[in-house]
Amino acid sequence: MSIAPEVDFFHWQEQGKQIAEMIESSSIGQAFAGNRGRKNAFGSALREAPMMGEEMTAVRELAAEIHPLLAGRVLLWEEVERLLRKYEKWPGSFLMRRALQWLSLSGMADIRPAVRSAGPPVTWKCERCGYRGPLLRQTPCAICGERCVVCEHCLLLGRARTCFPLFIFSPPDNRTFAGSEIACRTAPLTEAQAKTVERIRANLSQHRQVLVWAATGSGKTEMMMTIVADWLNRGKKVLWVTPRKDVVLELKPRLEKGFAGRRVIALYGGSAQTLETGELVIATAHQALRFYRSFELAVVDEVDAFPLYGNRALEEGIGRALSPGAKKILLTATPPPEWKALGRREILPTVLLPVRYHGYPMPEPALKREWRLWQKISKRKPIRPLSAFLRQVVERKGQAFLFVPRVEDVSRVLRWMKCCEPDFYREARGVFAGDLQREQTVRHFREGKWRFLVTTTILERGVTVPAIHVAVIGADHPVFTAAALVQMAGRAGRSSSYQEGEVWFLTDEKTDAQLRAKREIKWLNDCAKKEGFLKDGAYNL
């Protein structure tokens, strides 16, 4: 299926001298103009004999050979070259331009400038990520020698500029892959998980998308693997999207083990598989922008997290990666309030799993007020609730996350510990997003080398440590939304063998976010009890 171009090719030619010269004299430029119905369309040029006989046959054969490698992809010219060189299918620029021209005329590819800038700035648009806004900047360009527009919104994928051609390749007509049915190798589902999976299947049979609201520690990955197996065994391709690289790296070995025999690809910034594809693709939201109508199912994990939630360009990019009629699962432990409202009104089909895989309820946070908390931390004055929390962690032979709102607070809390609790300080470390030792520090903490980890919200999701306690220091700070507090509280009690972990919110004053987080956790526990999913345990209700 061909994609109608939405840009003025001649304006694109005027933007860059070197690129324009190549495009104007090449079959790519003629094909692009042909798609716009221009007088110099390639169709008439072909009849005037730019390609004849053996050359025509060679170009057709080359186009047929490279399209399966490029199908369903959105790539810059340099990425096309890099991908085809990887598979030793690069015949040189001249023949390749002819082959791409043939694909365009055959309706199997579309060629357009990577950034549309034919009018005033308010009309500019990145054709790769769909972004419109201030991150489209006009800058001097060393390639074309002019001032052309570059998109900084999707800069992580490579530089998209007005003078760069972007290629959108249609997927093959037959989107199924060959392969025998395989079993999903994962832990047996609990009764609650099995019921949830059946509800998800029922909703997907009737609706295009479904919201799965599953409590932290409920075993979301295992449930999704069961659903994904349904699609893979029907020969369908699946996209598993997550906002963060860390989750991609954590998921890949689990999914490779669970789907042995299937090709599982992990895409993130710096990935060695960036230009590859497979039956199951795990990708950050930005990497999904490189696909076009390639997948029949998308699992959008942590759908409410930064940078995905509220980012229209990324949301549309995921939609573009899906084939017409594809299904989408929105997966989260903390859906935004407006989504909950849509679920209550039955506008957004919603499946709720309120209990953890082990059947124990989530620990409900305790609010601990301390007047002038940060002033005392800065002046190294005693803080009885914080000291009591640290002692409790040691007495119960656990570990603890100490969440703080700002990067500078990591060192402030560590200095307070060094002065006021030196014994505990020797077992503490700090971590934040820009920390060069971040991965090593977190790994050592998981291995039990440190008892206390002072961290920003970078570890509020996707990190599981068995014997963990949680303290949110300065829980009244605006960065700690109700959703963030639920996620941080959700780090505790995830292991069935350690149900002694507690969650404390240390705060100057109570906030609506704290109260809503506390109410939501209690409500989920009540729902789990009402459905008969809870076991008797440390947090009896």
Coordinates of C-alpha atoms in Angstrom, one line a residue:
M1 CA 0.0 0.0 0.0
S2 CA 1.4 3.4 -1.0
I3 CA 1.5 6.3 1.4
A4 CA 0.6 9.7 -0.1
P5 CA 3.4 12.3 0.3
E6 CA 2.4 15.4 2.2
V7 CA 5.3 17.7 1.2
D8 CA 6.4 19.9 -1.6
F9 CA 9.4 18.1 -3.2
F10 CA 10.6 21.2 -5.0
H11 CA 10.9 23.1 -1.8
W12 CA 13.0 20.2 -0.5
Q13 CA 15.3 20.5 -3.5
E14 CA 15.8 24.2 -2.9
Q15 CA 16.9 23.5 0.7
G16 CA 20.2 21.8 0.0
K17 CA 22.7 22.2 -2.8
Q18 CA 24.5 18.9 -2.5
I19 CA 21.5 16.7 -1.6
A20 CA 19.4 18.5 -4.1
E21 CA 21.9 17.9 -6.9
M22 CA 21.9 14.2 -6.1
I23 CA 18.1 13.9 -5.8
E24 CA 17.4 16.0 -8.9
S25 CA 19.6 13.9 -11.1
S26 CA 18.5 10.6 -9.6
S27 CA 15.6 8.3 -10.0
I28 CA 14.6 8.9 -6.4
G29 CA 13.8 12.5 -7.1
Q30 CA 11.8 11.6 -10.2
A31 CA 9.9 8.9 -8.3
F32 CA 9.1 11.4 -5.5
A33 CA 7.9 14.0 -8.1
G34 CA 5.9 11.2 -9.7
N35 CA 4.0 10.5 -6.5
R36 CA 3.0 14.2 -6.5
G37 CA 1.8 14.0 -10.1
R38 CA 4.4 16.5 -11.4
K39 CA 5.2 16.8 -15.1
N40 CA 8.7 15.4 -14.7
A41 CA 7.2 12.3 -13.1
F42 CA 9.3 9.2 -13.4
G43 CA 6.6 7.3 -15.2
S44 CA 7.0 9.5 -18.3
A45 CA 10.8 9.6 -17.9
L46 CA 10.8 5.8 -17.9
R47 CA 9.1 5.7 -21.3
E48 CA 11.7 8.1 -22.5
A49 CA 14.3 5.4 -21.8
P50 CA 16.2 6.2 -18.6
M51 CA 16.3 2.4 -18.0
M52 CA 16.3 -0.2 -20.7
G53 CA 16.6 -3.9 -21.1
E54 CA 19.0 -5.6 -18.8
E55 CA 19.2 -2.5 -16.5
M56 CA 15.5 -2.6 -16.0
T57 CA 15.6 -6.3 -15.2
A58 CA 18.5 -5.8 -12.7
V59 CA 16.7 -3.0 -10.9
R60 CA 13.5 -5.0 -10.6
E61 CA 15.4 -8.0 -9.2
L62 CA 17.3 -5.8 -6.8
A63 CA 14.1 -4.1 -5.6
A64 CA 12.4 -7.5 -5.0
E65 CA 15.5 -8.7 -3.1
I66 CA 15.9 -5.7 -0.8
H67 CA 12.2 -5.0 0.0
P68 CA 11.8 -8.0 2.5
L69 CA 14.7 -6.5 4.5
L70 CA 13.3 -3.0 4.4
A71 CA 9.5 -3.8 4.7
G72 CA 7.6 -2.0 7.4
R73 CA 10.5 0.3 8.3
V74 CA 10.9 4.1 8.5
L75 CA 14.5 4.9 7.7
L76 CA 16.8 7.7 6.7
W77 CA 19.0 7.2 3.6
E78 CA 22.1 6.5 5.7
E79 CA 20.1 3.9 7.7
V80 CA 19.0 2.2 4.5
E81 CA 22.6 2.0 3.4
R82 CA 23.8 0.7 6.8
L83 CA 21.1 -2.0 6.9
L84 CA 21.7 -3.3 3.4
R85 CA 25.5 -3.3 3.9
K86 CA 24.9 -5.3 7.1
Y87 CA 23.2 -8.0 5.0
E88 CA 25.7 -7.6 2.1
K89 CA 23.0 -6.3 -0.3
W90 CA 24.5 -2.9 -1.2
P91 CA 25.2 -2.7 -4.9
G92 CA 26.3 1.0 -4.9
S93 CA 24.4 4.3 -4.7
F94 CA 23.4 4.5 -8.3
L95 CA 21.7 1.2 -8.6
M96 CA 20.2 1.6 -5.1
R97 CA 18.5 4.9 -6.0
R98 CA 17.0 3.1 -9.1
A99 CA 15.8 0.3 -6.9
L100 CA 14.2 2.6 -4.4
Q101 CA 12.6 4.5 -7.3
W102 CA 11.1 1.3 -8.5
L103 CA 9.7 0.5 -5.0
S104 CA 8.2 3.9 -4.9
L105 CA 6.5 3.6 -8.2
S106 CA 5.3 0.1 -7.3
G107 CA 3.6 1.5 -4.2
M108 CA 5.9 -0.3 -1.8
A109 CA 7.8 2.8 -0.5
D110 CA 7.3 6.5 0.0
I111 CA 10.1 9.1 -0.2
R112 CA 9.8 12.4 1.6
P113 CA 12.1 15.0 3.4
A114 CA 12.7 13.9 7.0
V115 CA 11.4 17.3 8.2
R116 CA 8.7 19.3 6.4
S117 CA 9.4 23.0 6.4
A118 CA 7.8 24.4 3.3
G119 CA 5.8 27.1 5.2
P120 CA 6.0 29.2 8.4
P121 CA 7.4 27.5 11.6
V122 CA 3.9 26.7 12.9
T123 CA 3.5 24.3 9.9
W124 CA 6.8 22.5 10.3
K125 CA 6.6 18.8 11.0
C126 CA 9.1 16.0 11.5
E127 CA 7.9 13.2 9.2
R128 CA 9.7 10.5 11.2
C129 CA 8.2 11.2 14.7
G130 CA 5.3 13.5 13.8
Y131 CA 6.5 16.2 16.1
R132 CA 5.4 19.9 15.7
G133 CA 6.8 22.5 18.1
P134 CA 9.9 24.4 19.4
L135 CA 12.2 21.4 19.1
L136 CA 12.2 21.8 15.3
R137 CA 15.0 24.3 14.9
Q138 CA 16.5 26.0 11.8
T139 CA 20.3 25.7 12.0
P140 CA 23.2 25.9 9.6
C141 CA 23.7 22.6 7.8
A142 CA 27.1 21.3 6.8
I143 CA 25.5 18.9 4.4
C144 CA 23.5 21.2 2.2
G145 CA 25.3 24.5 3.0
E146 CA 22.0 26.2 3.9
R147 CA 19.9 26.8 7.1
C148 CA 17.6 23.9 7.2
V149 CA 15.4 22.5 9.9
V150 CA 16.4 19.7 12.2
C151 CA 14.2 17.7 14.6
E152 CA 15.6 17.5 18.2
H153 CA 12.6 15.6 19.5
C154 CA 13.8 12.3 17.9
L155 CA 17.5 13.2 17.9
L156 CA 18.3 9.9 19.7
L157 CA 17.5 8.1 16.5
G158 CA 19.9 10.1 14.4
R159 CA 19.6 13.5 12.8
A160 CA 16.4 14.2 10.8
R161 CA 16.8 17.3 8.6
T162 CA 14.9 19.0 5.8
C163 CA 17.6 18.0 3.3
F164 CA 17.7 14.3 4.3
P165 CA 15.4 11.9 2.5
L166 CA 13.2 9.7 4.7
F167 CA 11.9 6.3 3.3
I168 CA 8.8 4.6 4.5
F169 CA 8.5 1.0 3.3
S170 CA 5.2 -0.7 3.3
P171 CA 4.9 -4.1 5.0
P172 CA 4.6 -7.3 2.9
D173 CA 1.0 -8.3 2.0
N174 CA 1.4 -11.5 4.0
R175 CA 2.3 -10.3 7.5
T176 CA 2.5 -13.8 9.1
F177 CA 5.8 -15.6 9.6
A178 CA 6.4 -19.3 9.3
G179 CA 7.0 -21.3 12.4
S180 CA 5.7 -24.1 14.5
E181 CA 3.6 -23.6 17.6
I182 CA 5.7 -23.3 20.8
A183 CA 4.8 -23.3 24.5
C184 CA 5.4 -20.2 26.6
R185 CA 8.0 -21.1 29.2
T186 CA 7.0 -19.1 32.3
A187 CA 5.9 -19.8 35.8
P188 CA 2.4 -21.3 36.2
L189 CA -0.2 -18.6 36.5
T190 CA -2.0 -18.1 39.8
E191 CA -5.8 -18.3 39.9
A192 CA -6.0 -14.5 39.9
Q193 CA -3.6 -14.2 37.0
A194 CA -5.4 -16.9 35.0
K195 CA -8.7 -15.1 35.5
T196 CA -7.2 -11.8 34.4
V197 CA -5.7 -13.4 31.3
E198 CA -9.1 -14.7 30.3
R199 CA -10.7 -11.3 30.8
I200 CA -7.9 -9.7 28.7
R201 CA -8.5 -12.2 25.9
A202 CA -12.3 -11.6 26.0
N203 CA -11.8 -7.8 25.8
L204 CA -9.3 -8.1 22.9
S205 CA -11.8 -10.2 20.9
Q206 CA -14.2 -7.3 21.0
H207 CA -12.1 -4.1 21.3
R208 CA -9.0 -2.6 19.6
Q209 CA -7.4 -1.8 22.9
V210 CA -7.7 -2.7 26.6
L211 CA -6.3 -1.1 29.8
V212 CA -4.8 -3.6 32.2
W213 CA -4.5 -2.1 35.7
A214 CA -2.4 -4.6 37.7
A215 CA -1.0 -4.0 41.1
T216 CA 2.7 -3.6 41.6
G217 CA 4.3 -7.1 42.0
S218 CA 1.2 -8.8 40.4
G219 CA 3.2 -10.6 37.8
K220 CA 2.3 -8.5 34.8
T221 CA 5.2 -9.8 32.6
E222 CA 4.1 -13.4 33.1
M223 CA 0.5 -12.6 32.2
M224 CA 1.6 -10.6 29.1
M225 CA 3.8 -13.5 28.0
T226 CA 0.8 -15.8 27.9
I227 CA -1.1 -13.3 25.8
V228 CA 1.9 -12.7 23.5
A229 CA 2.2 -16.4 22.9
D230 CA -1.3 -16.4 21.4
W231 CA -0.2 -14.0 18.7
L232 CA 3.2 -15.6 18.1
N233 CA 1.7 -19.0 17.6
R234 CA -0.6 -17.6 15.0
G235 CA 2.4 -16.3 13.1
K236 CA 1.9 -12.6 14.1
K237 CA 4.5 -10.1 15.1
V238 CA 4.4 -8.4 18.5
L239 CA 5.8 -5.1 19.7
W240 CA 6.5 -4.7 23.4
V241 CA 7.1 -1.0 24.2
T242 CA 8.4 0.5 27.4
P243 CA 9.5 4.1 28.2
R244 CA 12.9 3.0 29.7
K245 CA 16.0 1.3 28.4
D246 CA 16.5 -0.4 31.8
V247 CA 13.2 -2.4 31.3
V248 CA 14.2 -3.4 27.8
L249 CA 17.4 -4.9 29.1
E250 CA 15.6 -6.6 31.9
L251 CA 12.9 -8.1 29.7
K252 CA 15.0 -9.4 26.9
P253 CA 16.6 -12.4 28.7
R254 CA 13.2 -13.3 30.3
L255 CA 11.4 -13.2 26.9
E256 CA 14.2 -15.1 25.1
K257 CA 13.9 -17.8 27.7
G258 CA 10.1 -17.8 27.6
F259 CA 10.0 -17.9 23.8
A260 CA 12.9 -20.1 22.9
G261 CA 12.9 -20.6 19.2
R262 CA 11.5 -17.2 18.4
R263 CA 13.6 -14.2 17.3
V264 CA 13.5 -11.6 20.1
I265 CA 15.0 -8.2 19.3
A266 CA 15.8 -5.5 21.9
L267 CA 15.9 -1.9 20.6
Y268 CA 17.2 1.1 22.7
G269 CA 19.7 3.8 22.3
G270 CA 23.1 2.1 21.7
S271 CA 21.6 -1.3 20.9
A272 CA 23.6 -3.4 18.4
Q273 CA 20.2 -4.6 16.9
T274 CA 19.0 -1.2 16.0
L275 CA 18.3 -2.0 12.4
E276 CA 17.1 -5.5 12.9
T277 CA 13.6 -6.9 13.4
G278 CA 12.1 -10.1 14.6
E279 CA 8.9 -11.9 15.6
L280 CA 9.0 -10.2 19.0
V281 CA 10.5 -6.7 19.3
I282 CA 11.1 -5.1 22.7
A283 CA 11.7 -1.4 22.2
T284 CA 11.8 2.0 23.9
A285 CA 9.0 4.3 22.7
H286 CA 11.4 6.3 20.5
Q287 CA 12.7 3.1 18.7
A288 CA 9.1 2.3 17.7
L289 CA 9.2 5.3 15.4
R290 CA 11.4 3.2 13.0
F291 CA 8.5 0.9 12.1
Y292 CA 5.4 1.2 9.8
R293 CA 2.4 -1.1 10.1
S294 CA 4.6 -4.0 11.2
F295 CA 2.9 -5.5 14.2
E296 CA -0.4 -7.1 15.0
L297 CA -0.2 -6.6 18.8
A298 CA 1.4 -4.0 21.0
V299 CA 2.0 -4.3 24.7
V300 CA 2.6 -0.8 26.0
D301 CA 4.3 -1.3 29.4
E302 CA 4.3 1.4 32.0
V303 CA 2.1 3.4 29.7
D304 CA 1.7 6.2 32.2
A305 CA 5.5 6.8 32.7
F306 CA 7.8 9.5 31.3
P307 CA 8.5 10.1 28.4
L308 CA 5.6 8.3 26.9
Y309 CA 2.6 9.5 28.8
G310 CA 1.2 12.8 27.3
N311 CA 3.7 12.7 24.4
R312 CA 1.5 12.8 21.4
A313 CA 4.4 12.2 18.9
L314 CA 5.4 9.0 20.6
E315 CA 1.9 7.8 21.0
E316 CA 1.2 8.3 17.3
G317 CA 4.5 6.6 16.5
I318 CA 3.4 3.5 18.3
G319 CA 0.1 3.7 16.4
R320 CA 1.9 4.0 13.1
A321 CA 4.0 0.9 13.9
L322 CA 0.8 -1.2 14.1
S323 CA -1.0 -2.8 11.2
P324 CA -4.7 -1.8 10.5
G325 CA -6.9 -3.8 12.9
A326 CA -4.0 -4.5 15.3
K327 CA -4.7 -4.8 19.1
K328 CA -3.1 -2.8 21.9
I329 CA -2.7 -3.6 25.6
L330 CA -2.1 -0.6 27.9
L331 CA -0.3 -2.0 30.9
T332 CA 0.2 -0.1 34.2
A333 CA 0.0 -0.2 38.0
T334 CA -0.9 3.4 38.2
P335 CA -3.4 4.6 35.5
P336 CA -4.0 8.3 35.3
P337 CA -7.3 9.6 36.9
E338 CA -8.8 10.4 33.5
W339 CA -8.2 6.8 32.3
K340 CA -9.9 5.4 35.5
A341 CA -12.9 7.7 34.7
L342 CA -13.1 6.3 31.1
G343 CA -12.9 2.8 32.5
R344 CA -15.8 3.5 35.0
R345 CA -17.9 4.8 32.1
E346 CA -17.0 1.7 30.0
I347 CA -15.4 3.9 27.3
L348 CA -12.0 2.4 27.8
P349 CA -12.2 -1.4 28.4
T350 CA -10.4 -2.1 31.7
V351 CA -9.2 -5.3 33.4
L352 CA -8.2 -5.0 37.0
L353 CA -5.9 -7.3 38.9
P354 CA -5.7 -5.9 42.5
V355 CA -3.5 -8.6 44.1
R356 CA 0.2 -9.6 43.9
Y357 CA 1.3 -13.0 42.5
H358 CA 2.0 -14.4 46.0
G359 CA -1.4 -13.5 47.4
Y360 CA -0.3 -11.1 50.2
P361 CA -1.6 -7.5 50.2
M362 CA 0.6 -4.5 49.5
P363 CA 2.0 -2.7 52.6
E364 CA 0.0 0.4 53.3
P365 CA 2.2 3.5 53.8
A366 CA 2.6 5.1 57.3
L367 CA 2.7 8.9 57.3
K368 CA 5.4 10.3 59.6
R369 CA 5.4 14.0 60.1
E370 CA 8.6 15.9 61.0
W371 CA 8.6 19.7 61.4
R372 CA 11.2 21.5 59.3
L373 CA 12.5 18.2 57.9
W374 CA 14.9 19.5 55.2
Q375 CA 16.2 22.2 57.5
K376 CA 17.1 19.5 60.0
I377 CA 18.7 17.4 57.3
S378 CA 20.8 20.3 56.1
K379 CA 21.9 21.3 59.7
R380 CA 22.6 17.6 60.6
K381 CA 20.1 17.7 63.5
P382 CA 18.5 14.5 64.9
I383 CA 15.4 13.2 63.1
R384 CA 13.8 10.6 65.2
P385 CA 11.4 9.0 62.6
L386 CA 14.3 8.6 60.1
S387 CA 16.6 7.1 62.7
A388 CA 13.8 4.8 63.8
F389 CA 13.3 3.7 60.2
L390 CA 17.0 2.9 59.7
R391 CA 17.2 0.9 62.9
Q392 CA 14.1 -1.1 62.0
V393 CA 15.6 -2.1 58.6
V394 CA 18.7 -3.4 60.4
E395 CA 16.7 -5.2 63.1
R396 CA 14.6 -7.0 60.4
K397 CA 17.7 -7.9 58.4
G398 CA 16.4 -6.0 55.3
Q399 CA 17.5 -3.3 52.9
A400 CA 15.9 0.1 52.2
F401 CA 15.3 2.5 49.4
L402 CA 15.5 6.1 50.7
F403 CA 13.7 8.1 48.0
V404 CA 14.4 11.9 47.7
P405 CA 12.9 14.5 45.4
R406 CA 16.0 16.2 43.9
V407 CA 19.4 15.1 42.8
E408 CA 21.1 17.4 45.4
D409 CA 19.1 15.7 48.1
V410 CA 21.0 12.5 47.6
S411 CA 24.2 14.0 49.0
R412 CA 22.3 16.0 51.7
V413 CA 20.8 12.8 53.1
L414 CA 24.1 11.0 53.0
R415 CA 25.9 13.8 54.8
W416 CA 23.1 13.7 57.5
M417 CA 23.6 9.9 57.9
K418 CA 27.4 10.4 58.2
C419 CA 26.9 12.9 61.0
C420 CA 23.9 11.6 62.8
E421 CA 23.9 7.8 62.0
P422 CA 27.6 7.0 61.2
D423 CA 27.1 3.2 61.6
F424 CA 24.3 3.2 59.0
Y425 CA 26.2 5.6 56.8
R426 CA 28.9 3.0 56.2
E427 CA 26.3 0.7 54.6
A428 CA 24.8 3.4 52.4
R429 CA 25.3 4.7 48.9
G430 CA 23.5 7.1 46.6
V431 CA 22.4 7.1 43.0
F432 CA 20.7 9.4 40.5
A433 CA 20.1 9.6 36.7
G434 CA 23.3 11.3 35.8
D435 CA 25.5 9.1 38.0
L436 CA 28.2 7.4 35.9
Q437 CA 28.3 4.6 38.4
R438 CA 24.6 4.1 38.4
E439 CA 24.3 0.6 37.0
Q440 CA 27.2 -0.7 39.1
T441 CA 25.8 0.9 42.3
V442 CA 22.3 -0.6 41.7
R443 CA 23.8 -4.0 40.9
H444 CA 25.8 -4.0 44.1
F445 CA 22.7 -3.0 46.1
R446 CA 20.7 -5.9 44.5
E447 CA 23.6 -8.2 45.5
G448 CA 23.3 -7.0 49.1
K449 CA 26.6 -5.1 49.3
W450 CA 24.9 -2.0 50.6
R451 CA 21.9 -1.9 53.0
F452 CA 20.7 1.6 52.2
L453 CA 20.3 3.2 48.8
V454 CA 19.5 6.9 48.7
T455 CA 17.9 7.5 45.3
T456 CA 15.8 9.9 43.2
T457 CA 12.6 8.6 41.5
I458 CA 14.7 6.8 38.8
L459 CA 14.2 3.6 40.8
E460 CA 10.5 4.0 41.5
R461 CA 9.6 1.4 38.8
G462 CA 10.9 -1.9 37.5
V463 CA 13.3 -2.7 40.4
T464 CA 12.8 -5.7 42.6
V465 CA 14.8 -6.4 45.7
P466 CA 13.4 -9.1 48.0
A467 CA 13.9 -7.8 51.6
I468 CA 13.2 -4.2 50.9
H469 CA 11.8 -1.4 53.0
V470 CA 10.8 2.1 51.6
A471 CA 11.1 5.6 53.0
V472 CA 10.1 8.6 51.0
I473 CA 11.9 11.5 52.5
G474 CA 10.1 14.8 51.8
A475 CA 7.0 13.1 50.5
D476 CA 5.2 16.5 50.3
H477 CA 7.4 17.6 47.4
P478 CA 5.4 18.2 44.2
V479 CA 7.6 15.7 42.3
F480 CA 6.0 12.9 44.4
T481 CA 2.7 12.6 42.7
A482 CA 0.1 10.0 43.9
A483 CA 1.2 7.6 41.1
A484 CA 4.9 8.0 42.0
L485 CA 4.2 7.3 45.6
V486 CA 2.2 4.2 44.8
Q487 CA 5.0 3.0 42.6
M488 CA 7.7 3.6 45.3
A489 CA 5.5 2.0 47.9
G490 CA 5.2 -0.9 45.5
R491 CA 8.9 -1.8 45.9
A492 CA 8.1 -3.3 49.3
G493 CA 6.6 -6.7 50.0
R494 CA 7.2 -8.1 46.5
S495 CA 8.8 -11.3 47.8
S496 CA 6.6 -14.0 49.4
S497 CA 9.5 -15.0 51.6
Y498 CA 9.9 -11.5 53.1
Q499 CA 6.7 -9.7 54.3
E500 CA 8.3 -7.5 57.0
G501 CA 9.1 -4.5 54.8
E502 CA 7.3 -1.3 55.6
V503 CA 6.6 2.0 53.7
W504 CA 7.0 5.3 55.5
F505 CA 6.3 8.8 54.1
L506 CA 8.5 11.3 56.0
T507 CA 6.9 14.7 55.5
D508 CA 6.5 18.2 56.8
E509 CA 2.9 18.1 56.1
K510 CA 0.2 15.8 54.6
T511 CA -0.6 16.3 51.0
D512 CA -3.4 15.2 48.7
A513 CA -1.0 13.0 46.8
Q514 CA 0.0 11.1 49.9
L515 CA -3.6 10.6 51.0
R516 CA -4.6 9.5 47.5
A517 CA -1.7 7.0 47.3
K518 CA -2.6 5.6 50.7
R519 CA -6.3 5.3 49.7
E520 CA -5.5 3.6 46.4
I521 CA -3.3 1.0 48.0
K522 CA -6.0 0.3 50.6
W523 CA -8.7 0.1 47.9
L524 CA -6.7 -2.4 45.9
N525 CA -6.2 -4.6 49.0
D526 CA -9.9 -4.4 49.7
C527 CA -10.7 -5.4 46.1
A528 CA -8.3 -8.4 46.4
K529 CA -9.9 -9.4 49.7
K530 CA -13.4 -9.1 48.2
E531 CA -12.5 -11.4 45.3
G532 CA -11.0 -13.9 47.7
F533 CA -7.4 -13.6 46.4
L534 CA -5.7 -12.7 49.6
K535 CA -3.8 -15.0 51.9
D536 CA -3.3 -14.5 55.6
G537 CA 0.0 -12.9 56.2
A538 CA 2.0 -10.0 57.8
Y539 CA -0.5 -7.4 56.6
N540 CA -3.8 -9.0 57.6
L541 CA -6.8 -6.9 56.7

